[in-house]
Structure formats: structure tokens, C-alpha cells
Amino acid sequence: MKKLFFKIINFFYPITCSVCGDDLYFLSQTKICDKCANSFPLIKDLVCQKCGLPLYDGGEHCYVCKKHPKEYSFDKMRSVYLYKDSLRSLILKFKYSNRSFLAKDFSLSMYKAMELYNFYDDVDFIIPVPLNIIRKIKRGYNQAELLANEISLKTNIFVLTNVLFRKKITKPQFKLSKSERVANIKDSFFVKNNNIIRSKTILLIDDIATTLVTVSACSLALKISGAKTVYVLTLARD
Ligand SMILES: [Zn+2]
Ligand SMILES: [Zn+2]
């Protein structure tokens, strides 16, 4: 009887899983069913103490962090999932197909990751990786900012969007070589109102970390401007 009742309500107010399309309970707070959420490739157990890369053979640091301790400008970074399979297509929808409501589900898994690592307890402010203004207008939202706002609701840590900015990219990225592209990204962030972050611990939020060049460049800009510590948390890592 109860099942039939839900079926009728779902017929008029369909709420379905964003991954598999199965019906969800009509009062469901989540847009991803448990089966799909549990199938996402969670990063757990052994990771590099600095950058959070999974280390399947154990050890303290990954090759890069061991050989080049100054390669990344952040202090520590963790990611919740590996960027693959059904999660990958879902993040692409989140970024490009107006599924901004997924920020609620995604941020919950990021919040759970924060509870696993006690260094996140020291965070004073949250800062999302910025988009340049043209891209933000085209897309209508910055997905990193949506995640940051949701995490702020759960942690009561204030989000700063008036500190870190991205310059308008003048040269098209595809015309550049790989090293020119890296240099271009390194040079593309700047800080305003640096008095707010002086001697503070910052949590930098992004959706996907691919090369870590972006999050490292943001961390460097924040540190040059006086931030004491920068921790990074991303939803996924490529
Ligand atoms: Zn599902
Ligand atoms: Zn590492």
C-alpha cells in the first residue's frame, strides 16, 4: 500500500537518481541513490601525506612530493573520488549541463572526507577556485563556489569570494605548448583584500584536480599574499 502511494506521488512529482534514473523517495534530500553513491570510486586508505595521491604500495609520499617537496605550493591536499566511470559523467553534467543541484550531494561526501583528516579542523576561511568572469557568465555559476557554499553550511566556516581572482586568459590555451600552458595557468591568479587572509589557514575548494597546476597556482598566490597555510579539498582527482 505504502509502495503504491509513493508510486502515485512519484508519478506527479518524479524524483529520480541522477545516475541510474531509478525512482527516489519523494522527500529524498539526495539526487543520487545509495547504490550509485556507493559505486563511486572512493579514495581511501593509503595516500600521499602531502598531495593525497593513492599509494597502492604504501609509503609516506608519492614520487613527486618526495623528489620535489616544493613542487606544490599547498600544504596538504585530499580528494574524495577518482575521476572516472559514472562519477566522471556526473561531474561533467554538474559542470556543463546545469545540474547545479548536485552540489548538495557532492559537498556531503567532501564534508565526510574533512572529518577523516583532522588538519581540516584548523581552517579559518574557505575559498573556491575562481573561474574567469567571462566563463562564469557563460556557465551561469562557478561549480567550485557552489561546493564551497554547501560545505560552509555544514561547517559554519565563512566563504571568501572577494580575495582570489582569475585573470582573463588572453592567449587561447590550445595554441600553447604544454610548458607554456603551465606557465599561463601559474600566472593567471591574483589576490585582492589580502589583509583578510594574512596569517590565516585557507581551505581551497575545487571540483576536479587534473594536474594540480591550478590548485598549486592558487595556493602560491594566497601564500605570497600572506596566508599561513593552504589546504586543498577536491571532489575528484584525475
Ligand atoms: Zn542510482
Ligand atoms: Zn604527493
mmCIF file of N, CA and C in Angstrom, residues 122-237:
data_model
loop_
_atom_site.group_PDB
_atom_site.id
_atom_site.type_symbol
_atom_site.label_atom_id
_atom_site.label_comp_id
_atom_site.label_asym_id
_atom_site.label_seq_id
_atom_site.Cartn_x
_atom_site.Cartn_y
_atom_site.Cartn_z
ATOM 1 N N ASP A 122 41.613 23.145 11.419
ATOM 2 C CA ASP A 122 42.232 24.459 11.656
ATOM 3 C C ASP A 122 41.797 25.545 10.670
ATOM 4 N N VAL A 123 40.915 25.207 9.745
ATOM 5 C CA VAL A 123 40.592 26.142 8.657
ATOM 6 C C VAL A 123 39.870 27.405 9.165
ATOM 7 N N ASP A 124 40.348 28.587 8.728
ATOM 8 C CA ASP A 124 39.689 29.854 9.068
ATOM 9 C C ASP A 124 38.686 30.282 7.998
ATOM 10 N N PHE A 125 39.070 30.106 6.726
ATOM 11 C CA PHE A 125 38.203 30.535 5.622
ATOM 12 C C PHE A 125 38.209 29.516 4.482
ATOM 13 N N ILE A 126 37.100 29.471 3.762
ATOM 14 C CA ILE A 126 37.011 28.635 2.560
ATOM 15 C C ILE A 126 37.095 29.543 1.341
ATOM 16 N N ILE A 127 37.911 29.145 0.369
ATOM 17 C CA ILE A 127 37.979 29.904 -0.890
ATOM 18 C C ILE A 127 37.822 28.936 -2.066
ATOM 19 N N PRO A 128 36.825 29.159 -2.939
ATOM 20 C CA PRO A 128 36.704 28.301 -4.128
ATOM 21 C C PRO A 128 37.679 28.730 -5.223
ATOM 22 N N VAL A 129 38.159 27.785 -6.010
ATOM 23 C CA VAL A 129 38.993 28.137 -7.166
ATOM 24 C C VAL A 129 38.129 28.968 -8.112
ATOM 25 N N PRO A 130 38.550 30.182 -8.439
ATOM 26 C CA PRO A 130 37.686 31.048 -9.259
ATOM 27 C C PRO A 130 37.711 30.690 -10.742
ATOM 28 N N LEU A 131 36.619 31.026 -11.401
ATOM 29 C CA LEU A 131 36.585 30.990 -12.873
ATOM 30 C C LEU A 131 36.870 32.401 -13.341
ATOM 31 N N ASN A 132 37.329 32.572 -14.555
ATOM 32 C CA ASN A 132 37.384 33.953 -15.018
ATOM 33 C C ASN A 132 35.961 34.414 -15.324
ATOM 34 N N ILE A 133 35.769 35.699 -15.253
ATOM 35 C CA ILE A 133 34.424 36.276 -15.232
ATOM 36 C C ILE A 133 33.614 35.911 -16.476
ATOM 37 N N ILE A 134 34.286 35.824 -17.627
ATOM 38 C CA ILE A 134 33.556 35.515 -18.865
ATOM 39 C C ILE A 134 33.003 34.096 -18.822
ATOM 40 N N ARG A 135 33.841 33.176 -18.330
ATOM 41 C CA ARG A 135 33.382 31.796 -18.254
ATOM 42 C C ARG A 135 32.242 31.658 -17.237
ATOM 43 N N LYS A 136 32.362 32.423 -16.154
ATOM 44 C CA LYS A 136 31.320 32.347 -15.122
ATOM 45 C C LYS A 136 29.975 32.844 -15.674
ATOM 46 N N ILE A 137 30.022 33.903 -16.436
ATOM 47 C CA ILE A 137 28.784 34.443 -17.020
ATOM 48 C C ILE A 137 28.193 33.446 -18.014
ATOM 49 N N LYS A 138 29.075 32.848 -18.838
ATOM 50 C CA LYS A 138 28.596 31.874 -19.829
ATOM 51 C C LYS A 138 27.942 30.681 -19.164
ATOM 52 N N ARG A 139 28.564 30.190 -18.088
ATOM 53 C CA ARG A 139 28.076 28.972 -17.444
ATOM 54 C C ARG A 139 26.959 29.278 -16.456
ATOM 55 N N GLY A 140 26.927 30.505 -15.970
ATOM 56 C CA GLY A 140 25.879 30.890 -15.021
ATOM 57 C C GLY A 140 26.269 30.662 -13.576
ATOM 58 N N TYR A 141 27.259 29.836 -13.329
ATOM 59 C CA TYR A 141 27.699 29.601 -11.960
ATOM 60 C C TYR A 141 29.118 29.037 -11.976
ATOM 61 N N ASN A 142 29.779 29.164 -10.825
ATOM 62 C CA ASN A 142 31.082 28.531 -10.652
ATOM 63 C C ASN A 142 30.868 27.291 -9.793
ATOM 64 N N GLN A 143 31.113 26.122 -10.352
ATOM 65 C CA GLN A 143 30.792 24.882 -9.633
ATOM 66 C C GLN A 143 31.598 24.737 -8.349
ATOM 67 N N ALA A 144 32.830 25.280 -8.327
ATOM 68 C CA ALA A 144 33.638 25.210 -7.099
ATOM 69 C C ALA A 144 33.011 26.076 -5.995
ATOM 70 N N GLU A 145 32.432 27.190 -6.424
ATOM 71 C CA GLU A 145 31.775 28.089 -5.455
ATOM 72 C C GLU A 145 30.516 27.429 -4.870
ATOM 73 N N LEU A 146 29.769 26.712 -5.698
ATOM 74 C CA LEU A 146 28.577 26.001 -5.197
ATOM 75 C C LEU A 146 28.980 24.985 -4.137
ATOM 76 N N LEU A 147 30.061 24.250 -4.411
ATOM 77 C CA LEU A 147 30.538 23.256 -3.438
ATOM 78 C C LEU A 147 30.985 23.950 -2.158
ATOM 79 N N ALA A 148 31.734 25.052 -2.318
ATOM 80 C CA ALA A 148 32.233 25.796 -1.153
ATOM 81 C C ALA A 148 31.074 26.287 -0.285
ATOM 82 N N ASN A 149 30.023 26.811 -0.917
ATOM 83 C CA ASN A 149 28.872 27.316 -0.154
ATOM 84 C C ASN A 149 28.171 26.203 0.623
ATOM 85 N N GLU A 150 28.054 25.043 -0.004
ATOM 86 C CA GLU A 150 27.406 23.915 0.683
ATOM 87 C C GLU A 150 28.260 23.434 1.859
ATOM 88 N N ILE A 151 29.581 23.400 1.664
ATOM 89 C CA ILE A 151 30.481 22.963 2.748
ATOM 90 C C ILE A 151 30.426 23.982 3.888
ATOM 91 N N SER A 152 30.296 25.242 3.538
ATOM 92 C CA SER A 152 30.188 26.300 4.541
ATOM 93 C C SER A 152 28.940 26.098 5.418
ATOM 94 N N LEU A 153 27.836 25.694 4.794
ATOM 95 C CA LEU A 153 26.602 25.450 5.559
ATOM 96 C C LEU A 153 26.798 24.336 6.583
ATOM 97 N N LYS A 154 27.636 23.357 6.217
ATOM 98 C CA LYS A 154 27.829 22.207 7.111
ATOM 99 C C LYS A 154 28.872 22.493 8.188
ATOM 100 N N THR A 155 29.835 23.366 7.885
ATOM 101 C CA THR A 155 30.954 23.576 8.816
ATOM 102 C C THR A 155 30.873 24.923 9.544
ATOM 103 N N ASN A 156 30.009 25.820 9.059
ATOM 104 C CA ASN A 156 29.958 27.197 9.577
ATOM 105 C C ASN A 156 31.246 27.969 9.341
ATOM 106 N N ILE A 157 32.025 27.567 8.363
ATOM 107 C CA ILE A 157 33.232 28.328 8.016
ATOM 108 C C ILE A 157 32.868 29.260 6.858
ATOM 109 N N PHE A 158 33.279 30.495 6.977
ATOM 110 C CA PHE A 158 32.892 31.541 6.032
ATOM 111 C C PHE A 158 33.580 31.357 4.666
ATOM 112 N N VAL A 159 32.839 31.586 3.583
ATOM 113 C CA VAL A 159 33.419 31.520 2.232
ATOM 114 C C VAL A 159 33.830 32.916 1.779
ATOM 115 N N LEU A 160 35.054 33.041 1.297
ATOM 116 C CA LEU A 160 35.530 34.321 0.755
ATOM 117 C C LEU A 160 35.528 34.264 -0.765
ATOM 118 N N THR A 161 34.770 35.170 -1.397
ATOM 119 C CA THR A 161 34.816 35.230 -2.863
ATOM 120 C C THR A 161 35.375 36.579 -3.327
ATOM 121 N N ASN A 162 35.889 37.353 -2.380
ATOM 122 C CA ASN A 162 36.426 38.678 -2.734
ATOM 123 C C ASN A 162 37.942 38.746 -2.549
ATOM 124 N N VAL A 163 38.580 37.567 -2.575
ATOM 125 C CA VAL A 163 40.030 37.543 -2.339
ATOM 126 C C VAL A 163 40.808 37.001 -3.548
ATOM 127 N N LEU A 164 40.433 35.816 -3.994
ATOM 128 C CA LEU A 164 41.183 35.181 -5.080
ATOM 129 C C LEU A 164 40.435 35.348 -6.406
ATOM 130 N N PHE A 165 41.165 35.804 -7.424
ATOM 131 C CA PHE A 165 40.550 36.052 -8.738
ATOM 132 C C PHE A 165 41.383 35.432 -9.853
ATOM 133 N N ARG A 166 40.708 35.216 -10.985
ATOM 134 C CA ARG A 166 41.382 34.662 -12.146
ATOM 135 C C ARG A 166 41.396 35.719 -13.247
ATOM 136 N N LYS A 167 42.547 35.888 -13.843
ATOM 137 C CA LYS A 167 42.647 36.866 -14.932
ATOM 138 C C LYS A 167 41.942 36.338 -16.168
ATOM 139 N N LYS A 168 41.562 37.261 -17.009
ATOM 140 C CA LYS A 168 41.009 36.871 -18.302
ATOM 141 C C LYS A 168 42.151 36.282 -19.121
ATOM 142 N N ILE A 169 41.930 35.087 -19.655
ATOM 143 C CA ILE A 169 43.002 34.475 -20.446
ATOM 144 C C ILE A 169 43.073 35.157 -21.801
ATOM 145 N N THR A 170 44.252 35.651 -22.126
ATOM 146 C CA THR A 170 44.384 36.392 -23.374
ATOM 147 C C THR A 170 44.749 35.477 -24.540
ATOM 148 N N LYS A 171 45.651 34.520 -24.257
ATOM 149 C CA LYS A 171 46.029 33.613 -25.342
ATOM 150 C C LYS A 171 45.207 32.335 -25.252
ATOM 151 N N PRO A 172 44.659 31.865 -26.395
ATOM 152 C CA PRO A 172 43.931 30.586 -26.348
ATOM 153 C C PRO A 172 44.873 29.456 -25.934
ATOM 154 N N GLN A 173 44.419 28.654 -24.943
ATOM 155 C CA GLN A 173 45.271 27.609 -24.371
ATOM 156 C C GLN A 173 45.727 26.582 -25.425
ATOM 157 N N PHE A 174 44.835 26.279 -26.373
ATOM 158 C CA PHE A 174 45.176 25.207 -27.313
ATOM 159 C C PHE A 174 46.332 25.560 -28.254
ATOM 160 N N LYS A 175 46.620 26.857 -28.347
ATOM 161 C CA LYS A 175 47.713 27.265 -29.229
ATOM 162 C C LYS A 175 49.071 27.160 -28.537
ATOM 163 N N LEU A 176 49.058 26.841 -27.230
ATOM 164 C CA LEU A 176 50.305 26.853 -26.460
ATOM 165 C C LEU A 176 50.857 25.438 -26.275
ATOM 166 N N SER A 177 52.173 25.377 -26.087
ATOM 167 C CA SER A 177 52.778 24.088 -25.753
ATOM 168 C C SER A 177 52.437 23.767 -24.302
ATOM 169 N N LYS A 178 52.756 22.529 -23.866
ATOM 170 C CA LYS A 178 52.394 22.130 -22.514
ATOM 171 C C LYS A 178 53.062 23.039 -21.473
ATOM 172 N N SER A 179 54.345 23.326 -21.664
ATOM 173 C CA SER A 179 55.037 24.148 -20.652
ATOM 174 C C SER A 179 54.538 25.594 -20.672
ATOM 175 N N GLU A 180 54.171 26.079 -21.848
ATOM 176 C CA GLU A 180 53.597 27.438 -21.933
ATOM 177 C C GLU A 180 52.239 27.487 -21.239
ATOM 178 N N ARG A 181 51.498 26.389 -21.381
ATOM 179 C CA ARG A 181 50.181 26.313 -20.762
ATOM 180 C C ARG A 181 50.305 26.340 -19.235
ATOM 181 N N VAL A 182 51.282 25.583 -18.731
ATOM 182 C CA VAL A 182 51.528 25.566 -17.279
ATOM 183 C C VAL A 182 51.895 26.968 -16.804
ATOM 184 N N ALA A 183 52.797 27.624 -17.548
ATOM 185 C CA ALA A 183 53.219 28.985 -17.175
ATOM 186 C C ALA A 183 52.028 29.938 -17.205
ATOM 187 N N ASN A 184 51.165 29.761 -18.192
ATOM 188 C CA ASN A 184 49.972 30.583 -18.342
ATOM 189 C C ASN A 184 49.042 30.446 -17.125
ATOM 190 N N ILE A 185 48.849 29.197 -16.687
ATOM 191 C CA ILE A 185 47.979 28.961 -15.520
ATOM 192 C C ILE A 185 48.629 29.538 -14.255
ATOM 193 N N LYS A 186 49.947 29.309 -14.129
ATOM 194 C CA LYS A 186 50.657 29.789 -12.935
ATOM 195 C C LYS A 186 50.512 31.290 -12.762
ATOM 196 N N ASP A 187 50.395 31.950 -13.889
ATOM 197 C CA ASP A 187 50.373 33.407 -13.890
ATOM 198 C C ASP A 187 48.946 33.968 -13.868
ATOM 199 N N SER A 188 47.933 33.082 -13.745
ATOM 200 C CA SER A 188 46.589 33.595 -14.025
ATOM 201 C C SER A 188 45.745 33.904 -12.783
ATOM 202 N N PHE A 189 46.337 33.829 -11.593
ATOM 203 C CA PHE A 189 45.558 34.154 -10.386
ATOM 204 C C PHE A 189 46.140 35.358 -9.667
ATOM 205 N N PHE A 190 45.269 36.129 -9.064
ATOM 206 C CA PHE A 190 45.745 37.246 -8.250
ATOM 207 C C PHE A 190 44.829 37.457 -7.051
ATOM 208 N N VAL A 191 45.371 38.168 -6.061
ATOM 209 C CA VAL A 191 44.667 38.329 -4.787
ATOM 210 C C VAL A 191 44.339 39.793 -4.548
ATOM 211 N N LYS A 192 43.126 40.034 -4.051
ATOM 212 C CA LYS A 192 42.735 41.372 -3.567
ATOM 213 C C LYS A 192 42.391 41.230 -2.085
ATOM 214 N N ASN A 193 42.315 42.323 -1.378
ATOM 215 C CA ASN A 193 41.940 42.308 0.048
ATOM 216 C C ASN A 193 42.800 41.338 0.863
ATOM 217 N N ASN A 194 44.112 41.381 0.624
ATOM 218 C CA ASN A 194 44.966 40.374 1.254
ATOM 219 C C ASN A 194 45.032 40.484 2.776
ATOM 220 N N ASN A 195 44.603 41.632 3.328
ATOM 221 C CA ASN A 195 44.595 41.756 4.797
ATOM 222 C C ASN A 195 43.683 40.722 5.457
ATOM 223 N N ILE A 196 42.631 40.282 4.732
ATOM 224 C CA ILE A 196 41.679 39.319 5.316
ATOM 225 C C ILE A 196 42.353 37.966 5.576
ATOM 226 N N ILE A 197 43.261 37.584 4.677
ATOM 227 C CA ILE A 197 43.819 36.221 4.778
ATOM 228 C C ILE A 197 45.177 36.187 5.473
ATOM 229 N N ARG A 198 45.681 37.331 5.874
ATOM 230 C CA ARG A 198 47.025 37.354 6.490
ATOM 231 C C ARG A 198 47.081 36.436 7.712
ATOM 232 N N SER A 199 48.059 35.523 7.702
ATOM 233 C CA SER A 199 48.294 34.558 8.802
ATOM 234 C C SER A 199 47.127 33.599 9.034
ATOM 235 N N LYS A 200 46.256 33.465 8.036
ATOM 236 C CA LYS A 200 45.102 32.574 8.190
ATOM 237 C C LYS A 200 45.331 31.233 7.491
ATOM 238 N N THR A 201 44.538 30.259 7.893
ATOM 239 C CA THR A 201 44.553 28.945 7.248
ATOM 240 C C THR A 201 43.353 28.861 6.306
ATOM 241 N N ILE A 202 43.668 28.583 5.050
ATOM 242 C CA ILE A 202 42.654 28.611 3.991
ATOM 243 C C ILE A 202 42.347 27.198 3.512
ATOM 244 N N LEU A 203 41.063 26.945 3.270
ATOM 245 C CA LEU A 203 40.661 25.709 2.595
ATOM 246 C C LEU A 203 40.272 26.068 1.164
ATOM 247 N N LEU A 204 41.050 25.576 0.221
ATOM 248 C CA LEU A 204 40.783 25.842 -1.192
ATOM 249 C C LEU A 204 39.948 24.688 -1.752
ATOM 250 N N ILE A 205 38.844 25.037 -2.425
ATOM 251 C CA ILE A 205 37.908 24.013 -2.918
ATOM 252 C C ILE A 205 37.855 24.014 -4.444
ATOM 253 N N ASP A 206 37.924 22.812 -5.024
ATOM 254 C CA ASP A 206 37.674 22.701 -6.462
ATOM 255 C C ASP A 206 36.940 21.393 -6.745
ATOM 256 N N ASP A 207 36.369 21.290 -7.949
ATOM 257 C CA ASP A 207 35.655 20.052 -8.253
ATOM 258 C C ASP A 207 36.622 18.944 -8.692
ATOM 259 N N ILE A 208 37.440 19.236 -9.704
ATOM 260 C CA ILE A 208 38.369 18.201 -10.179
ATOM 261 C C ILE A 208 39.798 18.737 -10.157
ATOM 262 N N ALA A 209 40.727 17.906 -9.715
ATOM 263 C CA ALA A 209 42.140 18.253 -9.832
ATOM 264 C C ALA A 209 42.731 17.355 -10.906
ATOM 265 N N THR A 210 43.226 17.961 -11.963
ATOM 266 C CA THR A 210 43.795 17.153 -13.027
ATOM 267 C C THR A 210 45.316 17.106 -12.892
ATOM 268 N N THR A 211 45.964 18.241 -13.099
ATOM 269 C CA THR A 211 47.429 18.246 -12.998
ATOM 270 C C THR A 211 47.924 18.815 -11.675
ATOM 271 N N LEU A 212 47.059 19.383 -10.911
ATOM 272 C CA LEU A 212 47.386 20.095 -9.658
ATOM 273 C C LEU A 212 48.063 21.439 -9.927
ATOM 274 N N VAL A 213 48.252 21.783 -11.195
ATOM 275 C CA VAL A 213 48.867 23.080 -11.519
ATOM 276 C C VAL A 213 47.956 24.210 -11.040
ATOM 277 N N THR A 214 46.651 24.066 -11.276
ATOM 278 C CA THR A 214 45.706 25.120 -10.903
ATOM 279 C C THR A 214 45.653 25.321 -9.386
ATOM 280 N N VAL A 215 45.433 24.248 -8.638
ATOM 281 C CA VAL A 215 45.319 24.418 -7.178
ATOM 282 C C VAL A 215 46.645 24.883 -6.580
ATOM 283 N N SER A 216 47.748 24.452 -7.175
ATOM 284 C CA SER A 216 49.052 24.894 -6.675
ATOM 285 C C SER A 216 49.261 26.387 -6.962
ATOM 286 N N ALA A 217 48.849 26.828 -8.150
ATOM 287 C CA ALA A 217 48.994 28.253 -8.502
ATOM 288 C C ALA A 217 48.129 29.126 -7.585
ATOM 289 N N CYS A 218 46.926 28.658 -7.290
ATOM 290 C CA CYS A 218 46.052 29.395 -6.351
ATOM 291 C C CYS A 218 46.714 29.458 -4.977
ATOM 292 N N SER A 219 47.248 28.342 -4.523
ATOM 293 C CA SER A 219 47.890 28.287 -3.201
ATOM 294 C C SER A 219 49.065 29.243 -3.134
ATOM 295 N N LEU A 220 49.852 29.274 -4.219
ATOM 296 C CA LEU A 220 51.010 30.169 -4.247
ATOM 297 C C LEU A 220 50.564 31.629 -4.147
ATOM 298 N N ALA A 221 49.536 31.987 -4.927
ATOM 299 C CA ALA A 221 49.031 33.369 -4.893
ATOM 300 C C ALA A 221 48.561 33.731 -3.489
ATOM 301 N N LEU A 222 47.878 32.808 -2.821
ATOM 302 C CA LEU A 222 47.367 33.068 -1.466
ATOM 303 C C LEU A 222 48.516 33.201 -0.473
ATOM 304 N N LYS A 223 49.531 32.369 -0.636
ATOM 305 C CA LYS A 223 50.657 32.401 0.315
ATOM 306 C C LYS A 223 51.517 33.645 0.135
ATOM 307 N N ILE A 224 51.756 34.009 -1.121
ATOM 308 C CA ILE A 224 52.516 35.235 -1.377
ATOM 309 C C ILE A 224 51.802 36.420 -0.740
ATOM 310 N N SER A 225 50.465 36.330 -0.699
ATOM 311 C CA SER A 225 49.670 37.427 -0.143
ATOM 312 C C SER A 225 49.462 37.310 1.364
ATOM 313 N N GLY A 226 50.140 36.361 1.992
ATOM 314 C CA GLY A 226 50.143 36.341 3.456
ATOM 315 C C GLY A 226 49.439 35.191 4.131
ATOM 316 N N ALA A 227 48.733 34.312 3.368
ATOM 317 C CA ALA A 227 48.077 33.163 4.021
ATOM 318 C C ALA A 227 49.139 32.295 4.683
ATOM 319 N N LYS A 228 48.819 31.781 5.871
ATOM 320 C CA LYS A 228 49.804 30.969 6.592
ATOM 321 C C LYS A 228 49.836 29.549 6.022
ATOM 322 N N THR A 229 48.656 28.977 5.848
ATOM 323 C CA THR A 229 48.560 27.581 5.419
ATOM 324 C C THR A 229 47.440 27.466 4.388
ATOM 325 N N VAL A 230 47.657 26.631 3.380
ATOM 326 C CA VAL A 230 46.582 26.371 2.413
ATOM 327 C C VAL A 230 46.367 24.851 2.319
ATOM 328 N N TYR A 231 45.166 24.426 2.667
ATOM 329 C CA TYR A 231 44.773 23.039 2.468
ATOM 330 C C TYR A 231 43.810 22.990 1.285
ATOM 331 N N VAL A 232 43.921 21.938 0.508
ATOM 332 C CA VAL A 232 43.062 21.801 -0.676
ATOM 333 C C VAL A 232 42.136 20.601 -0.486
ATOM 334 N N LEU A 233 40.901 20.734 -0.930
ATOM 335 C CA LEU A 233 39.989 19.592 -0.970
ATOM 336 C C LEU A 233 39.261 19.639 -2.316
ATOM 337 N N THR A 234 39.369 18.538 -3.067
ATOM 338 C CA THR A 234 38.628 18.484 -4.331
ATOM 339 C C THR A 234 37.690 17.277 -4.301
ATOM 340 N N LEU A 235 36.632 17.385 -5.072
ATOM 341 C CA LEU A 235 35.683 16.286 -5.161
ATOM 342 C C LEU A 235 36.353 15.072 -5.826
ATOM 343 N N ALA A 236 37.095 15.328 -6.909
ATOM 344 C CA ALA A 236 37.685 14.212 -7.632
ATOM 345 C C ALA A 236 39.102 14.544 -8.088
ATOM 346 N N ARG A 237 39.820 13.475 -8.364
ATOM 347 C CA ARG A 237 41.188 13.624 -8.842
ATOM 348 C C ARG A 237 41.376 12.749 -10.075
#
